Tab-separated table of C-alpha atoms in Angstrom:
chain	number	residue	atom	x	y	z
A	1	MET	CA	6.103	-18.718	-12.514
A	2	SER	CA	4.327	-16.625	-15.139
A	3	ASP	CA	6.013	-14.196	-17.522
A	4	SER	CA	4.385	-11.275	-15.722
A	5	GLU	CA	5.866	-12.390	-12.398
A	6	GLU	CA	9.316	-12.702	-13.981
A	7	GLU	CA	9.037	-9.153	-15.288
A	8	CYS	CA	8.277	-7.843	-11.773
A	9	PRO	CA	11.067	-8.994	-9.435
A	10	GLU	CA	10.309	-9.241	-5.750
A	11	ARG	CA	11.472	-6.288	-3.665
A	12	GLN	CA	12.307	-6.524	0.039
A	13	LEU	CA	12.189	-3.744	2.606
A	14	LYS	CA	13.150	-3.819	6.275
A	15	PHE	CA	10.741	-1.954	8.574
A	16	VAL	CA	11.643	-1.489	12.248
A	17	VAL	CA	8.875	-0.567	14.714
A	18	LEU	CA	9.985	1.321	17.839
A	19	GLY	CA	8.186	2.846	20.818
A	20	ASP	CA	7.284	2.355	24.454
A	21	GLY	CA	5.674	-0.828	25.733
A	22	THR	CA	1.845	-0.712	25.649
A	23	SER	CA	1.929	1.884	22.844
A	24	GLY	CA	0.421	-0.826	20.653
A	25	LYS	CA	3.392	-1.761	18.470
A	26	THR	CA	2.698	-5.501	18.492
A	27	SER	CA	-1.020	-4.957	17.939
A	28	LEU	CA	-0.196	-2.675	15.023
A	29	VAL	CA	2.164	-5.170	13.433
A	30	THR	CA	-0.100	-8.196	13.912
A	31	ARG	CA	-3.063	-6.226	12.548
A	32	PHE	CA	-1.013	-5.505	9.432
A	33	ALA	CA	0.743	-8.866	9.023
A	34	GLN	CA	-1.947	-11.255	10.237
A	35	GLU	CA	-5.120	-9.136	10.130
A	36	THR	CA	-5.881	-9.977	13.759
A	37	PHE	CA	-6.130	-8.122	17.059
A	38	GLY	CA	-5.230	-9.971	20.250
A	39	LYS	CA	-7.381	-9.848	23.376
A	40	GLN	CA	-4.386	-9.892	25.699
A	41	TYR	CA	-1.576	-7.421	26.236
A	42	LYS	CA	1.572	-9.175	25.016
A	43	GLN	CA	4.929	-7.802	26.085
A	44	THR	CA	7.512	-8.301	23.364
A	45	ILE	CA	10.800	-9.642	24.745
A	46	GLY	CA	13.698	-8.760	22.449
A	47	LEU	CA	11.948	-8.682	19.094
A	48	ASP	CA	9.290	-10.356	16.997
A	49	PHE	CA	9.801	-10.739	13.274
A	50	PHE	CA	7.038	-10.746	10.674
A	51	LEU	CA	6.890	-11.093	6.899
A	52	LYS	CA	4.129	-9.599	4.792
A	53	ARG	CA	3.894	-9.489	1.016
A	54	ILE	CA	2.012	-6.625	-0.598
A	55	THR	CA	1.486	-5.514	-4.169
A	56	LEU	CA	1.876	-1.856	-5.082
A	57	PRO	CA	0.478	-0.165	-8.208
A	58	GLY	CA	2.304	-1.269	-11.327
A	59	ASN	CA	2.241	-4.893	-10.148
A	60	ILE	CA	5.233	-4.272	-7.887
A	61	ASN	CA	5.531	-7.094	-5.355
A	62	VAL	CA	7.154	-6.131	-2.068
A	63	THR	CA	7.982	-8.313	0.916
A	64	LEU	CA	8.104	-6.279	4.107
A	65	GLN	CA	10.340	-7.586	6.875
A	66	VAL	CA	8.738	-6.013	9.953
A	67	TRP	CA	10.816	-6.009	13.138
A	68	ASP	CA	8.710	-5.400	16.250
A	69	ILE	CA	11.195	-4.245	18.885
A	70	GLY	CA	10.381	-4.680	22.572
A	71	GLY	CA	9.744	-1.440	24.458
A	72	GLN	CA	12.230	-2.349	27.185
A	73	THR	CA	15.164	-2.395	24.714
A	74	ILE	CA	15.651	1.409	24.639
A	75	GLY	CA	18.892	1.068	26.618
A	76	GLY	CA	19.819	-2.356	25.299
A	77	LYS	CA	23.066	-3.163	23.514
A	78	MET	CA	21.229	-4.852	20.631
A	79	LEU	CA	18.948	-1.966	19.683
A	80	ASP	CA	21.368	-0.317	17.289
A	81	LYS	CA	21.904	-3.671	15.568
A	82	TYR	CA	18.137	-4.114	15.177
A	83	VAL	CA	17.818	-0.676	13.579
A	84	TYR	CA	20.881	-1.002	11.342
A	85	GLY	CA	20.019	-1.527	7.684
A	86	ALA	CA	16.351	-0.569	8.000
A	87	GLN	CA	14.779	1.222	5.061
A	88	ALA	CA	11.996	2.527	7.339
A	89	VAL	CA	11.592	3.173	11.064
A	90	LEU	CA	8.102	3.555	12.547
A	91	LEU	CA	8.022	5.499	15.820
A	92	VAL	CA	4.786	4.460	17.516
A	93	TYR	CA	3.066	6.143	20.445
A	94	ASP	CA	-0.346	5.979	22.114
A	95	ILE	CA	-2.382	9.160	21.587
A	96	THR	CA	-3.921	8.661	25.055
A	97	ASN	CA	-0.516	8.360	26.776
A	98	GLN	CA	1.522	11.568	26.952
A	99	GLN	CA	4.624	9.798	28.255
A	100	SER	CA	4.708	7.453	25.268
A	101	PHE	CA	4.858	10.516	22.995
A	102	ASP	CA	7.460	12.310	25.108
A	103	ASN	CA	9.710	9.246	24.896
A	104	ILE	CA	9.543	9.188	21.098
A	105	GLN	CA	12.456	11.626	21.026
A	106	ASP	CA	14.625	9.118	22.920
A	107	TRP	CA	13.764	6.409	20.403
A	108	TYR	CA	14.484	8.764	17.533
A	109	ASN	CA	17.861	9.690	19.038
A	110	VAL	CA	18.869	6.026	18.777
A	111	VAL	CA	17.914	6.051	15.114
A	112	LYS	CA	19.990	9.185	14.509
A	113	VAL	CA	23.060	7.611	16.110
A	114	VAL	CA	22.729	4.526	13.893
A	115	ASN	CA	22.201	6.755	10.848
A	116	LYS	CA	25.387	8.649	11.612
A	117	GLU	CA	27.390	5.446	11.891
A	118	SER	CA	25.940	3.869	8.739
A	119	LYS	CA	25.783	7.170	6.806
A	120	THR	CA	22.268	6.328	5.628
A	121	ARG	CA	18.883	7.695	6.660
A	122	PRO	CA	15.823	5.449	6.655
A	123	HIS	CA	12.327	6.748	6.078
A	124	VAL	CA	11.123	7.855	9.523
A	125	ALA	CA	7.381	7.673	10.215
A	126	LEU	CA	5.622	9.014	13.292
A	127	VAL	CA	2.603	6.807	14.057
A	128	GLY	CA	-0.090	7.884	16.505
A	129	ASN	CA	-1.929	4.716	17.527
A	130	LYS	CA	-5.344	4.118	19.184
A	131	ILE	CA	-7.326	6.762	17.301
A	132	ASP	CA	-10.419	4.733	18.206
A	133	LEU	CA	-9.909	6.352	21.632
A	134	GLU	CA	-9.975	9.901	20.284
A	135	HIS	CA	-12.198	10.975	23.188
A	136	LEU	CA	-9.351	10.060	25.564
A	137	ARG	CA	-6.607	11.801	23.569
A	138	THR	CA	-3.918	13.554	25.634
A	139	VAL	CA	-1.362	14.136	22.869
A	140	LYS	CA	-2.365	17.126	20.775
A	141	ALA	CA	-2.295	16.587	17.013
A	142	ASP	CA	-0.280	19.814	16.700
A	143	TRP	CA	2.545	18.283	18.745
A	144	HIS	CA	2.523	15.287	16.422
A	145	HIS	CA	2.763	17.466	13.313
A	146	GLN	CA	5.466	19.662	14.840
A	147	PHE	CA	7.630	16.585	15.471
A	148	CYS	CA	7.156	15.538	11.845
A	149	GLN	CA	8.151	18.976	10.580
A	150	ARG	CA	11.236	19.189	12.791
A	151	ASN	CA	12.489	15.744	11.838
A	152	ASN	CA	11.242	15.489	8.254
A	153	SER	CA	9.207	12.392	9.059
A	154	SER	CA	5.953	11.189	7.561
A	155	SER	CA	2.753	11.427	9.620
A	156	HIS	CA	0.283	8.627	10.310
A	157	PHE	CA	-2.695	8.082	12.620
A	158	VAL	CA	-3.995	4.532	12.994
A	159	SER	CA	-6.029	2.193	15.154
A	160	ALA	CA	-4.613	-1.300	15.569
A	161	LYS	CA	-7.862	-2.261	17.281
A	162	THR	CA	-10.223	-1.369	14.427
A	163	GLY	CA	-7.691	-1.606	11.612
A	164	ASP	CA	-8.298	2.012	10.627
A	165	SER	CA	-5.490	3.127	8.240
A	166	VAL	CA	-3.094	0.366	9.383
A	167	PHE	CA	-2.515	-1.177	5.960
A	168	LEU	CA	-2.439	2.312	4.438
A	169	CYS	CA	0.360	3.316	6.821
A	170	PHE	CA	2.672	0.502	5.695
A	171	GLN	CA	1.553	0.812	2.074
A	172	ARG	CA	2.281	4.547	1.941
A	173	ILE	CA	5.751	4.111	3.428
A	174	ALA	CA	6.639	1.295	1.022
A	175	ALA	CA	5.290	3.300	-1.920
A	176	ASP	CA	7.320	6.328	-0.887
A	177	LEU	CA	10.509	4.272	-0.630
A	178	LEU	CA	9.978	2.817	-4.099
A	179	ASP	CA	8.726	6.071	-5.684
A	180	VAL	CA	5.297	4.619	-6.389
A	181	LYS	CA	2.301	6.950	-6.490
A	182	LEU	CA	-0.956	5.861	-4.844
A	183	ASN	CA	-4.185	7.180	-6.317
A	184	LYS	CA	-7.194	8.300	-4.295
A	185	ALA	CA	-9.121	5.049	-4.858
A	186	GLU	CA	-6.220	2.932	-3.587
A	187	ILE	CA	-5.846	5.109	-0.511
A	188	GLU	CA	-9.551	4.908	0.316
A	189	LEU	CA	-9.517	1.128	-0.115
A	190	SER	CA	-6.608	0.837	2.337
A	191	GLN	CA	-8.451	2.777	5.040
A	192	SER	CA	-11.028	0.067	5.650
A	193	VAL	CA	-12.094	-0.502	9.260
A	194	VAL	CA	-12.772	-3.979	10.620
A	195	LYS	CA	-14.553	-5.177	13.732
A	196	ALA	CA	-12.266	-5.710	16.733
A	197	ASP	CA	-12.587	-7.555	20.005
A	198	ILE	CA	-12.748	-5.704	23.298
A	199	VAL	CA	-9.469	-5.763	25.230
A	200	ASN	CA	-9.491	-6.135	29.012
A	201	TYR	CA	-5.970	-5.256	30.171
A	202	SER	CA	-6.679	-5.806	33.859
A	203	GLN	CA	-8.045	-9.347	33.651
A	204	GLU	CA	-6.410	-11.086	30.733
A	205	PRO	CA	-3.066	-12.865	31.361
A	206	VAL	CA	0.128	-12.026	29.506
A	207	ALA	CA	0.628	-14.193	26.443
A	208	ARG	CA	3.019	-14.448	23.540
A	209	THR	CA	2.104	-13.907	19.915
A	210	VAL	CA	0.561	-16.938	18.183
A	211	ASN	CA	1.503	-17.817	14.632
A	212	SER	CA	-1.095	-17.448	11.913
A	213	PRO	CA	-0.963	-19.285	8.599
A	214	ARG	CA	-1.401	-15.940	6.823
A	215	SER	CA	2.207	-14.798	7.435
A	216	SER	CA	5.535	-15.906	8.842
A	217	MET	CA	7.017	-14.957	12.201
A	218	CYS	CA	9.866	-15.933	14.445
A	219	THR	CA	10.840	-14.705	17.889
A	220	VAL	CA	14.347	-13.802	19.051
A	221	GLN	CA	15.106	-13.464	22.739
């Protein structure tokens, strides 16, 4: 280990990703952690766990523990335990699916209950996914911003499919938690868009997430 690495201790942050099934949570997380986009819709059972190391300005190394929570766990007994101890909670919805946005309040209510019990408040981020389908949008951007204002949450719009602003979303949240300022050049660099495969939801079979050598993951059922 070099002297510079010793001077910059590793930081760890727990990010929990919540939202309805098919809102694109798993695609968002795998785009960030593994830089891939799956062709199949993959229902997350229980949770998937990812690790991703990033470097913030000032040579600050941060390992993000990203917990991808299954959409069917909204009424589950384990949900509060998954959320407990998180430094950040990402509430993800599909901008083309009104119901996924309407249900965000239910997910946020779970977070508020856990906050009350633990007496801590994580950074809450509202994430509108699938902006590559802007022409099919049903959730007005004003509704998104109103939710953020009411609940003092940060605002993000991303596309897991193209990669648009995905890394920037996680980077901005981590930077905010650690009081690190991002300059304009760093923000523009993090907004890069990559080519994505076409997804056929009606024909492709359901499959689980496949490990990539680029990051670590385990599955809990």
